Amino acid sequence: MTINNVRQIYVDHSAGKPVDSRVVDEMLPYFKASYGNPSSFHRFGQEAKQALDNSREDISKLINAEKPETIIFTSGATESNNLAIKGMAIRNRKKGTKIVTSAVEHMSVVNSCKSLVRQGFQTTFSPVDSYGLLDLAKLEENIDEQTKLVSVVYANGEIGTIQPINEISEIVHKKGAYLHVDATAACGQIPVNVKKDGIDLMTISCNDMYGPKGVGALYLKDSLRIDPLLHGGGQERGLRSGTENVSSIIGFGKAAEITRLEMKSESKRLVKIRDSLIQGLIDPVPYTFLNGHPKKRLPDNVSLRFNFIEGESILLSLALSGVFASSGSACAAKTLQPSHVLLAMGLKHEEAHGSLMITLGRQNTQKDADYIKELIPSIIDRLRNMSPLTPKELKK
Amino acid sequence: MYSNKVMDHFTHPRNTGEIIDADGVGTVGNPTCGDLMTMYIKIKDNRIEDIKFKTFGCGAAIATSSMTTELAKGKTIDEAMKISRASVAESLGGLPKVKMHCSNLAADALHAAIEDYKGKLKKNKEEQK
């Protein structure tokens, strides 16, 4: 796409993705023709209910769930994380009041845990190494008899590092706790298999699979019971009351089906572009480093840090040249705090400030990567020449 | 998010660099917070004859530094001391609210450079006595 003759390259896919046109086509009839309430007895209602169940099946197939009824539709990954953590904690309150999670979680996990602390629960944030990988020995140490729930991100969208979920699951179950996995960024990019991975609850996002925003799901293992957050008419097996967002859920099902069929080839394509970008930026620009693990890494994720400069000014410069990315810098955030994920990996504040996140998507090509590779070194040079932190030998 | 004036000063910052034989140097901010600025001034006949800056920070930090140098150049020391964070932000057509505090430090850096110059002047006079 070009606007005013400037090429427009969107590389902020972990923040938001376009909806696949095949998904939109599938959704449209549910706005004006099949508008019934799935709880209604008549034909209109039953049509909608059938469509919901089909979507449930598509999503359960994607993650290899034991049956479609394990999928509970929510308003998105944030609600799913809230429902999993609070629902499990409150349900099991009498058995234990400690929740163990990691230091590289999404804010919806962090703040759900913190809200439980105000209600008398305990939360431990288990540390990660410099790649953002969980320290498994520490994790095991942190899970005590009071711990009934462990919540871990499958792969953090900011740094791309994929956690060893299988090994984590073994530890958690050996200790007699349940495992919730936030698979928001992972599900749709890498194979996620709740049976093989040993997952008890799992958060899935729809927009991350090129479906609409405002809808998500929680996988809840068949034998498990949790308390709902929303009470009402008893939809979604009583775990999420409120009339279902039918059209979006239909889109979710289609998005999951497309993902299941196309993920393998698409991920392979993205890994190539990703690695060419990483190498093509680290090699020519000194004092540039990769955030996260080089191999155990989401296919879409290029997370870099450029020393001596600040991320927001990199983003501004990129946007002026038609490239739209993201940063973990405080100055680019509403909170004015650098990303807790980058700090958890042991980065200093000033290093976290210089971070740049490029997340690729279906619309990106190798040509886009080549354009970005050509563009970035001059942006970095310009900003470093202005910075009082830049060492003399780098000045031009 | 930023005004056209801010974007202009960000993309074409005025007076960047160092003055090797500066009469006064002022540094404010902290890289931990994401903003660090250094101002260099050259004084002749009580006026700011030349001024340059180096800034590590966001778009607003760079633009306020640039605007401050533009406002200060040619002014007497007393006039320059009156340049404030608010007047810099106003000259830029305003700044986003979150940036008013953390990234709008350039006037402070200018004042620090002037104080540095005054301190050196005082020291020189004392040594002459």
Short mmCIF file of C-alpha atoms in Angstrom, two decimals:
data_model
loop_
_atom_site.label_atom_id
_atom_site.label_comp_id
_atom_site.label_asym_id
_atom_site.label_seq_id
_atom_site.Cartn_x
_atom_site.Cartn_y
_atom_site.Cartn_z
CA MET A 1 0.00 0.00 0.00
CA THR A 2 1.18 3.57 -0.66
CA ILE A 3 -0.07 6.87 0.75
CA ASN A 4 1.27 10.13 -0.76
CA ASN A 5 3.80 7.99 -2.64
CA VAL A 6 5.23 6.64 0.62
CA ARG A 7 5.14 2.90 0.93
CA GLN A 8 3.12 1.76 3.96
CA ILE A 9 4.54 -1.28 5.76
CA TYR A 10 2.65 -2.49 8.81
CA VAL A 11 4.83 -4.61 11.10
CA ASP A 12 2.95 -4.38 14.40
CA HIS A 13 1.00 -7.64 14.09
CA SER A 14 1.36 -8.64 17.73
CA ALA A 15 -0.65 -5.52 18.60
CA GLY A 16 -3.35 -5.97 15.98
CA LYS A 17 -3.96 -7.92 12.78
CA PRO A 18 -6.19 -7.33 9.76
CA VAL A 19 -9.18 -9.64 9.48
CA ASP A 20 -8.78 -12.23 6.70
CA SER A 21 -11.34 -11.54 3.94
CA ARG A 22 -12.44 -15.21 4.00
CA VAL A 23 -13.28 -14.64 7.67
CA VAL A 24 -15.26 -11.49 6.90
CA ASP A 25 -17.26 -13.35 4.21
CA GLU A 26 -18.15 -16.03 6.71
CA MET A 27 -19.27 -13.48 9.30
CA LEU A 28 -21.48 -11.25 7.16
CA PRO A 29 -24.65 -13.41 7.04
CA TYR A 30 -24.75 -13.37 10.85
CA PHE A 31 -25.36 -9.62 11.02
CA LYS A 32 -28.48 -9.30 8.91
CA ALA A 33 -29.82 -12.75 8.01
CA SER A 34 -28.99 -15.23 10.80
CA TYR A 35 -29.38 -12.80 13.65
CA GLY A 36 -31.14 -15.09 16.12
CA ASN A 37 -30.11 -15.55 19.73
CA PRO A 38 -28.47 -18.97 20.17
CA SER A 39 -30.53 -19.46 23.35
CA SER A 40 -33.84 -19.13 21.46
CA PHE A 41 -35.97 -22.18 20.78
CA HIS A 42 -37.03 -21.36 17.21
CA ARG A 43 -35.29 -21.81 13.86
CA PHE A 44 -33.41 -18.48 14.00
CA GLY A 45 -31.99 -19.35 17.38
CA GLN A 46 -31.10 -22.90 16.49
CA GLU A 47 -29.33 -21.73 13.33
CA ALA A 48 -27.12 -19.46 15.40
CA LYS A 49 -26.53 -22.18 17.98
CA GLN A 50 -25.47 -24.64 15.29
CA ALA A 51 -23.03 -22.09 13.89
CA LEU A 52 -21.56 -21.50 17.36
CA ASP A 53 -21.06 -25.22 17.82
CA ASN A 54 -19.33 -25.48 14.47
CA SER A 55 -16.90 -22.76 15.52
CA ARG A 56 -16.30 -24.53 18.81
CA GLU A 57 -15.39 -27.62 16.84
CA ASP A 58 -12.99 -25.75 14.53
CA ILE A 59 -11.18 -24.25 17.51
CA SER A 60 -11.03 -27.51 19.44
CA LYS A 61 -9.53 -29.21 16.36
CA LEU A 62 -6.83 -26.56 16.09
CA ILE A 63 -5.61 -27.20 19.65
CA ASN A 64 -6.47 -30.93 19.76
CA ALA A 65 -8.95 -30.55 22.61
CA GLU A 66 -10.77 -33.70 23.80
CA LYS A 67 -14.14 -32.25 22.78
CA PRO A 68 -15.70 -29.01 21.47
CA GLU A 69 -17.46 -28.30 24.79
CA THR A 70 -14.07 -27.53 26.36
CA ILE A 71 -14.05 -24.21 24.45
CA ILE A 72 -15.64 -21.27 26.29
CA PHE A 73 -16.12 -18.11 24.26
CA THR A 74 -15.13 -14.80 25.87
CA SER A 75 -14.57 -11.21 24.82
CA GLY A 76 -10.88 -11.78 24.16
CA ALA A 77 -7.59 -12.91 25.63
CA THR A 78 -7.76 -10.46 28.52
CA GLU A 79 -11.09 -11.88 29.69
CA SER A 80 -9.87 -15.45 29.18
CA ASN A 81 -6.81 -14.78 31.34
CA ASN A 82 -8.99 -13.16 34.01
CA LEU A 83 -11.50 -16.02 33.92
CA ALA A 84 -8.83 -18.72 34.11
CA ILE A 85 -6.86 -17.18 36.95
CA LYS A 86 -9.64 -15.74 39.11
CA GLY A 87 -12.04 -18.58 38.29
CA MET A 88 -9.55 -21.25 39.31
CA ALA A 89 -8.22 -19.37 42.34
CA ILE A 90 -11.63 -18.70 43.80
CA ARG A 91 -12.93 -22.19 43.04
CA ASN A 92 -9.96 -23.79 44.81
CA ARG A 93 -9.63 -21.26 47.60
CA LYS A 94 -10.06 -23.85 50.33
CA LYS A 95 -7.37 -26.11 48.87
CA GLY A 96 -4.72 -23.43 48.47
CA THR A 97 -4.26 -19.70 48.08
CA LYS A 98 -1.02 -19.36 46.16
CA ILE A 99 -0.66 -18.66 42.45
CA VAL A 100 2.65 -19.03 40.68
CA THR A 101 3.24 -17.23 37.41
CA SER A 102 6.24 -15.93 35.45
CA ALA A 103 7.98 -12.58 35.21
CA VAL A 104 7.20 -12.29 31.47
CA GLU A 105 3.39 -12.36 31.46
CA HIS A 106 0.88 -10.11 29.76
CA MET A 107 -0.59 -7.39 31.99
CA SER A 108 -3.95 -9.19 32.06
CA VAL A 109 -2.23 -12.07 33.89
CA VAL A 110 -0.09 -9.79 36.07
CA ASN A 111 -3.02 -7.65 37.16
CA SER A 112 -5.41 -10.58 37.63
CA CYS A 113 -2.89 -12.07 40.04
CA LYS A 114 -2.42 -8.72 41.79
CA SER A 115 -6.18 -8.32 42.22
CA LEU A 116 -6.25 -11.70 43.96
CA VAL A 117 -3.47 -10.59 46.30
CA ARG A 118 -5.85 -7.88 47.53
CA GLN A 119 -8.30 -10.69 48.32
CA GLY A 120 -5.82 -12.60 50.45
CA PHE A 121 -4.09 -14.75 47.83
CA GLN A 122 -0.34 -14.94 47.38
CA THR A 123 1.38 -14.56 44.02
CA THR A 124 4.93 -15.42 43.06
CA PHE A 125 6.44 -14.21 39.78
CA SER A 126 8.97 -16.87 38.81
CA PRO A 127 12.16 -15.52 37.19
CA VAL A 128 13.44 -15.99 33.64
CA ASP A 129 16.95 -16.10 32.17
CA SER A 130 18.44 -13.55 29.75
CA TYR A 131 16.53 -15.16 26.85
CA GLY A 132 13.23 -14.85 28.71
CA LEU A 133 13.07 -18.62 29.33
CA LEU A 134 11.61 -19.69 32.67
CA ASP A 135 14.11 -20.98 35.20
CA LEU A 136 12.54 -24.41 35.75
CA ALA A 137 14.40 -25.19 38.98
CA LYS A 138 13.17 -21.91 40.50
CA LEU A 139 9.67 -22.59 39.21
CA GLU A 140 9.63 -25.97 40.92
CA GLU A 141 10.89 -24.38 44.12
CA ASN A 142 8.15 -21.75 43.99
CA ILE A 143 5.30 -24.25 43.70
CA ASP A 144 4.40 -25.29 47.24
CA GLU A 145 1.50 -27.18 48.82
CA GLN A 146 -0.61 -24.02 48.83
CA THR A 147 -0.22 -23.65 45.06
CA LYS A 148 -3.18 -24.91 43.06
CA LEU A 149 -2.62 -22.82 39.92
CA VAL A 150 0.40 -22.04 37.80
CA SER A 151 -0.06 -19.60 34.91
CA VAL A 152 2.60 -19.36 32.21
CA VAL A 153 2.69 -17.66 28.83
CA TYR A 154 3.27 -20.05 25.90
CA ALA A 155 5.30 -17.45 24.09
CA ASN A 156 5.55 -13.79 24.95
CA GLY A 157 4.58 -11.65 21.95
CA GLU A 158 7.04 -8.93 22.86
CA ILE A 159 10.25 -10.99 22.85
CA GLY A 160 9.03 -14.07 20.97
CA THR A 161 10.59 -16.61 23.34
CA ILE A 162 8.70 -19.94 23.39
CA GLN A 163 8.55 -21.61 26.83
CA PRO A 164 9.11 -25.37 27.26
CA ILE A 165 5.42 -25.95 28.10
CA ASN A 166 5.77 -29.72 28.17
CA GLU A 167 8.48 -29.65 30.83
CA ILE A 168 6.64 -26.96 32.78
CA SER A 169 3.49 -29.09 32.71
CA GLU A 170 5.35 -32.08 34.14
CA ILE A 171 6.67 -30.00 37.03
CA VAL A 172 3.29 -28.40 37.75
CA HIS A 173 1.40 -31.70 37.74
CA LYS A 174 4.04 -33.49 39.80
CA LYS A 175 3.49 -30.81 42.43
CA GLY A 176 -0.27 -31.30 42.34
CA ALA A 177 -1.22 -27.97 40.71
CA TYR A 178 -3.07 -27.09 37.52
CA LEU A 179 -1.49 -25.34 34.53
CA HIS A 180 -3.03 -22.37 32.74
CA VAL A 181 -1.23 -21.30 29.58
CA ASP A 182 -1.68 -17.93 27.89
CA ALA A 183 -1.34 -18.96 24.24
CA THR A 184 -2.47 -15.60 22.82
CA ALA A 185 0.60 -15.03 20.66
CA ALA A 186 1.55 -18.69 20.16
CA CYS A 187 -1.74 -20.24 19.06
CA GLY A 188 -1.89 -19.64 15.32
CA GLN A 189 1.86 -19.42 14.83
CA ILE A 190 3.20 -22.69 16.22
CA PRO A 191 1.51 -26.05 16.82
CA VAL A 192 -0.34 -25.94 20.14
CA ASN A 193 -1.68 -29.27 21.38
CA VAL A 194 -3.36 -29.20 24.79
CA LYS A 195 -3.16 -32.98 25.21
CA LYS A 196 0.46 -33.37 24.18
CA ASP A 197 1.55 -30.22 26.01
CA GLY A 198 -0.31 -31.21 29.18
CA ILE A 199 -2.36 -28.01 29.47
CA ASP A 200 -5.38 -27.72 31.82
CA LEU A 201 -6.60 -24.26 30.83
CA MET A 202 -5.56 -22.19 27.84
CA THR A 203 -6.22 -18.66 26.61
CA ILE A 204 -6.76 -18.23 22.87
CA SER A 205 -7.09 -14.93 21.01
CA CYS A 206 -9.12 -14.57 17.82
CA ASN A 207 -7.49 -11.44 16.36
CA ASP A 208 -4.09 -13.11 16.65
CA MET A 209 -5.37 -15.61 14.06
CA TYR A 210 -6.64 -12.90 11.67
CA GLY A 211 -10.15 -12.99 13.06
CA PRO A 212 -12.05 -10.01 14.53
CA LYS A 213 -11.07 -8.27 17.76
CA GLY A 214 -13.32 -8.51 20.83
CA VAL A 215 -13.60 -12.27 20.89
CA GLY A 216 -11.46 -15.00 22.40
CA ALA A 217 -11.75 -18.33 24.10
CA LEU A 218 -10.70 -20.24 27.16
CA TYR A 219 -9.98 -23.93 26.83
CA LEU A 220 -11.04 -25.65 30.04
CA LYS A 221 -10.15 -29.31 30.43
CA ASP A 222 -13.27 -31.44 30.54
CA SER A 223 -12.93 -32.56 34.16
CA LEU A 224 -12.07 -29.10 35.56
CA ARG A 225 -14.44 -26.72 37.35
CA ILE A 226 -13.98 -22.97 37.76
CA ASP A 227 -16.08 -20.08 39.06
CA PRO A 228 -17.49 -17.65 36.47
CA LEU A 229 -16.70 -13.93 36.45
CA LEU A 230 -19.98 -12.96 34.77
CA HIS A 231 -23.28 -14.23 36.17
CA GLY A 232 -26.51 -14.20 34.23
CA GLY A 233 -28.40 -16.41 31.82
CA GLY A 234 -25.93 -19.26 32.04
CA GLN A 235 -24.50 -19.24 28.52
CA GLU A 236 -21.24 -21.11 27.83
CA ARG A 237 -22.02 -23.84 30.37
CA GLY A 238 -22.72 -21.19 32.97
CA LEU A 239 -19.12 -20.00 32.84
CA ARG A 240 -19.67 -16.90 30.75
CA SER A 241 -23.15 -15.47 30.83
CA GLY A 242 -24.30 -12.99 28.21
CA THR A 243 -25.60 -13.50 24.68
CA GLU A 244 -22.76 -14.81 22.57
CA ASN A 245 -21.02 -12.49 20.07
CA VAL A 246 -22.30 -14.75 17.28
CA SER A 247 -20.86 -13.12 14.15
CA SER A 248 -17.42 -12.75 15.70
CA ILE A 249 -17.46 -16.32 16.99
CA ILE A 250 -18.33 -17.51 13.48
CA GLY A 251 -15.32 -15.53 12.24
CA PHE A 252 -13.21 -17.08 15.01
CA GLY A 253 -14.11 -20.58 13.78
CA LYS A 254 -13.19 -19.73 10.20
CA ALA A 255 -9.94 -18.09 11.34
CA ALA A 256 -9.06 -21.25 13.31
CA GLU A 257 -9.80 -23.45 10.30
CA ILE A 258 -7.62 -21.34 7.99
CA THR A 259 -4.86 -21.31 10.60
CA ARG A 260 -4.97 -25.10 10.97
CA LEU A 261 -4.61 -25.58 7.23
CA GLU A 262 -2.08 -22.84 6.48
CA MET A 263 -0.01 -22.37 9.62
CA LYS A 264 2.81 -24.70 8.68
CA SER A 265 3.67 -23.11 5.35
CA GLU A 266 3.02 -19.56 6.59
CA SER A 267 5.27 -20.00 9.62
CA LYS A 268 8.03 -21.39 7.45
CA ARG A 269 7.75 -18.34 5.19
CA LEU A 270 7.80 -15.91 8.13
CA VAL A 271 10.81 -17.57 9.79
CA LYS A 272 12.84 -16.87 6.64
CA ILE A 273 11.83 -13.21 6.55
CA ARG A 274 12.31 -12.90 10.32
CA ASP A 275 15.84 -14.28 10.27
CA SER A 276 16.85 -12.18 7.29
CA LEU A 277 15.66 -9.09 9.16
CA ILE A 278 17.43 -10.02 12.40
CA GLN A 279 20.75 -10.74 10.67
CA GLY A 280 20.33 -7.83 8.28
CA LEU A 281 20.01 -5.38 11.16
CA ILE A 282 22.42 -6.83 13.71
CA ASP A 283 25.29 -7.22 11.24
CA PRO A 284 25.55 -3.66 9.88
CA VAL A 285 24.52 -1.73 13.02
CA PRO A 286 27.01 -1.99 15.91
CA TYR A 287 25.70 -2.29 19.50
CA THR A 288 22.51 -3.93 18.28
CA PHE A 289 21.20 -6.99 20.09
CA LEU A 290 18.39 -9.50 19.78
CA ASN A 291 15.86 -9.68 22.62
CA GLY A 292 14.67 -13.19 23.36
CA HIS A 293 15.82 -16.61 22.21
CA PRO A 294 17.36 -16.90 18.71
CA LYS A 295 15.84 -20.34 17.98
CA LYS A 296 12.99 -20.95 20.44
CA ARG A 297 11.22 -18.00 18.91
CA LEU A 298 7.84 -17.11 17.40
CA PRO A 299 8.01 -16.94 13.59
CA ASP A 300 6.70 -13.36 13.46
CA ASN A 301 8.93 -11.78 16.08
CA VAL A 302 11.91 -9.49 15.52
CA SER A 303 12.72 -7.79 18.83
CA LEU A 304 15.91 -5.77 18.85
CA ARG A 305 17.59 -3.18 20.97
CA PHE A 306 19.84 -0.40 19.77
CA ASN A 307 22.06 1.01 22.48
CA PHE A 308 22.43 4.77 23.17
CA ILE A 309 19.08 5.80 21.68
CA GLU A 310 15.43 5.73 22.67
CA GLY A 311 12.68 3.64 21.12
CA GLU A 312 9.98 6.22 20.57
CA SER A 313 12.27 8.33 18.43
CA ILE A 314 13.05 5.21 16.36
CA LEU A 315 9.30 4.56 15.94
CA LEU A 316 8.64 8.17 14.91
CA SER A 317 11.42 8.06 12.33
CA LEU A 318 10.16 4.75 10.96
CA ALA A 319 6.58 6.02 10.75
CA LEU A 320 7.76 9.03 8.74
CA SER A 321 9.14 6.53 6.22
CA GLY A 322 5.95 4.49 6.23
CA VAL A 323 6.97 1.68 8.61
CA PHE A 324 4.71 1.01 11.59
CA ALA A 325 6.28 -0.93 14.46
CA SER A 326 6.32 -0.95 18.26
CA SER A 327 8.71 -0.42 21.21
CA GLY A 328 9.11 -1.49 24.82
CA SER A 329 10.35 1.97 25.71
CA ALA A 330 8.68 3.87 28.51
CA CYS A 331 8.26 6.90 26.28
CA ALA A 332 6.15 4.94 23.81
CA ALA A 333 3.94 3.61 26.62
CA LYS A 334 1.02 5.16 28.44
CA THR A 335 2.51 4.14 31.78
CA LEU A 336 5.91 5.78 31.21
CA GLN A 337 7.50 2.55 32.48
CA PRO A 338 9.74 0.42 30.26
CA SER A 339 8.43 -3.05 29.50
CA HIS A 340 8.50 -5.32 32.57
CA VAL A 341 9.25 -8.22 30.22
CA LEU A 342 12.50 -6.66 29.01
CA LEU A 343 13.51 -5.72 32.56
CA ALA A 344 12.78 -9.30 33.75
CA MET A 345 15.40 -10.59 31.28
CA GLY A 346 17.98 -8.48 33.11
CA LEU A 347 18.11 -5.52 30.74
CA LYS A 348 18.97 -2.13 32.24
CA HIS A 349 16.35 0.59 31.90
CA GLU A 350 18.35 2.45 29.27
CA GLU A 351 18.69 -0.76 27.23
CA ALA A 352 14.95 -1.44 27.41
CA HIS A 353 14.33 2.14 26.23
CA GLY A 354 16.17 1.41 22.98
CA SER A 355 14.04 -1.56 21.98
CA LEU A 356 12.22 -2.00 18.69
CA MET A 357 9.62 -4.67 18.03
CA ILE A 358 8.78 -5.72 14.51
CA THR A 359 6.07 -8.36 14.28
CA LEU A 360 5.44 -9.77 10.82
CA GLY A 361 2.20 -10.97 9.30
CA ARG A 362 0.58 -12.56 6.26
CA GLN A 363 0.74 -9.31 4.28
CA ASN A 364 4.50 -8.86 4.71
CA THR A 365 6.98 -10.00 2.10
CA GLN A 366 10.75 -10.29 1.81
CA LYS A 367 10.63 -6.98 -0.08
CA ASP A 368 9.21 -5.29 3.02
CA ALA A 369 12.06 -6.75 5.07
CA ASP A 370 14.60 -5.49 2.52
CA TYR A 371 13.10 -1.99 2.68
CA ILE A 372 13.29 -2.00 6.49
CA LYS A 373 16.87 -3.28 6.43
CA GLU A 374 17.84 -0.43 4.15
CA LEU A 375 16.00 2.17 6.18
CA ILE A 376 16.97 1.42 9.77
CA PRO A 377 20.79 1.89 9.79
CA SER A 378 20.51 5.56 8.73
CA ILE A 379 17.79 6.21 11.34
CA ILE A 380 19.97 4.71 14.06
CA ASP A 381 23.01 6.72 12.91
CA ARG A 382 21.07 9.99 12.94
CA LEU A 383 19.73 9.44 16.46
CA ARG A 384 23.06 8.20 17.79
CA ASN A 385 24.81 11.28 16.41
CA MET A 386 22.44 13.36 18.54
CA SER A 387 22.80 11.26 21.70
CA PRO A 388 25.15 12.19 24.55
CA LEU A 389 25.49 8.47 25.37
CA THR A 390 27.00 7.41 22.04
CA PRO A 391 30.69 6.49 22.32
CA LYS A 392 33.09 8.65 20.27
CA GLU A 393 34.12 5.87 17.88
CA LEU A 394 30.53 5.59 16.57
CA LYS A 395 30.17 9.28 15.73
CA LYS A 396 30.10 10.13 12.06
CA MET B 1 0.06 12.69 18.59
CA TYR B 2 2.65 15.46 18.07
CA SER B 3 2.10 18.91 16.55
CA ASN B 4 3.59 19.74 13.14
CA LYS B 5 6.07 22.03 14.85
CA VAL B 6 7.28 19.19 17.11
CA MET B 7 7.65 16.90 14.09
CA ASP B 8 9.55 19.62 12.23
CA HIS B 9 12.03 20.03 15.10
CA PHE B 10 12.30 16.25 15.48
CA THR B 11 13.06 15.65 11.80
CA HIS B 12 15.22 18.77 11.35
CA PRO B 13 16.66 19.54 14.78
CA ARG B 14 18.50 22.86 15.00
CA ASN B 15 21.90 23.26 16.67
CA THR B 16 22.77 19.64 17.39
CA GLY B 17 26.27 18.70 18.46
CA GLU B 18 28.88 19.84 20.95
CA ILE B 19 30.87 23.03 21.50
CA ILE B 20 34.34 21.85 22.40
CA ASP B 21 35.44 25.12 24.08
CA ALA B 22 32.01 25.88 25.60
CA ASP B 23 31.75 28.55 28.30
CA GLY B 24 29.01 26.64 30.05
CA VAL B 25 27.73 23.04 29.96
CA GLY B 26 24.52 21.78 31.57
CA THR B 27 23.25 18.20 31.74
CA VAL B 28 19.85 17.16 33.09
CA GLY B 29 17.81 13.97 33.09
CA ASN B 30 18.77 10.38 33.52
CA PRO B 31 19.15 7.61 30.93
CA THR B 32 17.26 5.28 33.30
CA CYS B 33 14.17 7.44 32.82
CA GLY B 34 14.72 7.62 29.08
CA ASP B 35 15.72 11.27 28.78
CA LEU B 36 19.17 12.82 29.04
CA MET B 37 20.17 16.22 27.63
CA THR B 38 23.34 18.25 27.50
CA MET B 39 23.42 21.92 26.46
CA TYR B 40 26.63 23.73 25.46
CA ILE B 41 26.76 27.54 25.38
CA LYS B 42 29.28 30.07 24.12
CA ILE B 43 28.91 33.54 25.65
CA LYS B 44 30.07 36.86 24.19
CA ASP B 45 29.25 40.25 25.76
CA ASN B 46 26.77 38.62 28.10
CA ARG B 47 24.86 37.13 25.16
CA ILE B 48 24.47 33.51 24.03
CA GLU B 49 26.54 33.66 20.87
CA ASP B 50 26.32 29.95 20.13
CA ILE B 51 24.41 27.02 21.60
CA LYS B 52 24.35 23.29 20.81
CA PHE B 53 22.68 20.24 22.32
CA LYS B 54 22.93 16.47 22.58
CA THR B 55 19.84 14.51 23.57
CA PHE B 56 18.98 10.89 24.30
CA GLY B 57 15.22 10.61 24.40
CA CYS B 58 11.89 10.51 22.66
CA GLY B 59 10.60 12.78 19.91
CA ALA B 60 9.44 15.38 22.41
CA ALA B 61 12.82 15.42 24.15
CA ILE B 62 14.62 16.06 20.86
CA ALA B 63 12.12 18.69 19.70
CA THR B 64 12.17 20.62 23.00
CA SER B 65 15.98 20.62 22.95
CA SER B 66 16.01 21.98 19.44
CA MET B 67 13.36 24.63 20.19
CA THR B 68 15.19 25.74 23.34
CA THR B 69 18.40 26.36 21.42
CA GLU B 70 16.49 28.36 18.85
CA LEU B 71 14.80 30.48 21.54
CA ALA B 72 18.05 31.05 23.44
CA LYS B 73 20.42 31.93 20.62
CA GLY B 74 21.28 35.64 20.63
CA LYS B 75 19.55 36.31 23.93
CA THR B 76 21.25 37.88 26.96
CA ILE B 77 21.86 35.57 29.90
CA ASP B 78 19.04 37.17 31.87
CA GLU B 79 16.63 36.82 28.97
CA ALA B 80 17.64 33.19 28.49
CA MET B 81 17.01 32.43 32.17
CA LYS B 82 13.39 33.40 31.56
CA ILE B 83 12.90 30.66 28.96
CA SER B 84 10.78 28.09 30.77
CA ARG B 85 9.44 24.60 30.15
CA ALA B 86 6.05 26.17 29.53
CA SER B 87 7.34 28.70 26.99
CA VAL B 88 9.24 25.95 25.12
CA ALA B 89 6.11 23.77 24.97
CA GLU B 90 4.05 26.74 23.85
CA SER B 91 6.50 27.62 21.06
CA LEU B 92 6.15 24.04 19.82
CA GLY B 93 2.38 24.33 19.58
CA GLY B 94 1.91 22.25 22.73
CA LEU B 95 3.06 18.82 23.86
CA PRO B 96 1.06 15.69 24.77
CA LYS B 97 0.21 15.78 28.47
CA VAL B 98 2.34 12.74 29.37
CA LYS B 99 5.38 14.41 27.79
CA MET B 100 5.08 17.72 29.65
CA HIS B 101 6.94 16.47 32.69
CA CYS B 102 9.51 13.88 31.64
CA SER B 103 10.60 14.99 28.19
CA ASN B 104 10.40 18.74 28.57
CA LEU B 105 13.74 19.24 30.32
CA ALA B 106 15.60 21.35 27.80
CA ALA B 107 14.94 24.69 29.54
CA ASP B 108 16.40 23.17 32.71
CA ALA B 109 19.49 22.07 30.76
CA LEU B 110 19.87 25.60 29.41
CA HIS B 111 19.59 27.08 32.90
CA ALA B 112 22.14 24.55 34.17
CA ALA B 113 24.55 25.58 31.39
CA ILE B 114 24.11 29.26 32.33
CA GLU B 115 24.68 28.50 36.02
CA ASP B 116 27.81 26.58 35.03
CA TYR B 117 29.02 29.63 33.09
CA LYS B 118 28.24 31.96 36.02
CA GLY B 119 30.05 29.62 38.41
CA LYS B 120 33.15 29.59 36.23
CA LEU B 121 33.03 33.38 35.91
CA LYS B 122 32.87 33.79 39.68
CA LYS B 123 35.74 31.37 40.18
CA ASN B 124 37.90 33.22 37.64
CA LYS B 125 37.23 36.56 39.36
CA GLU B 126 38.14 35.11 42.74
CA GLU B 127 41.34 33.69 41.35
CA GLN B 128 42.25 37.10 39.89
CA LYS B 129 41.87 38.72 43.30
#
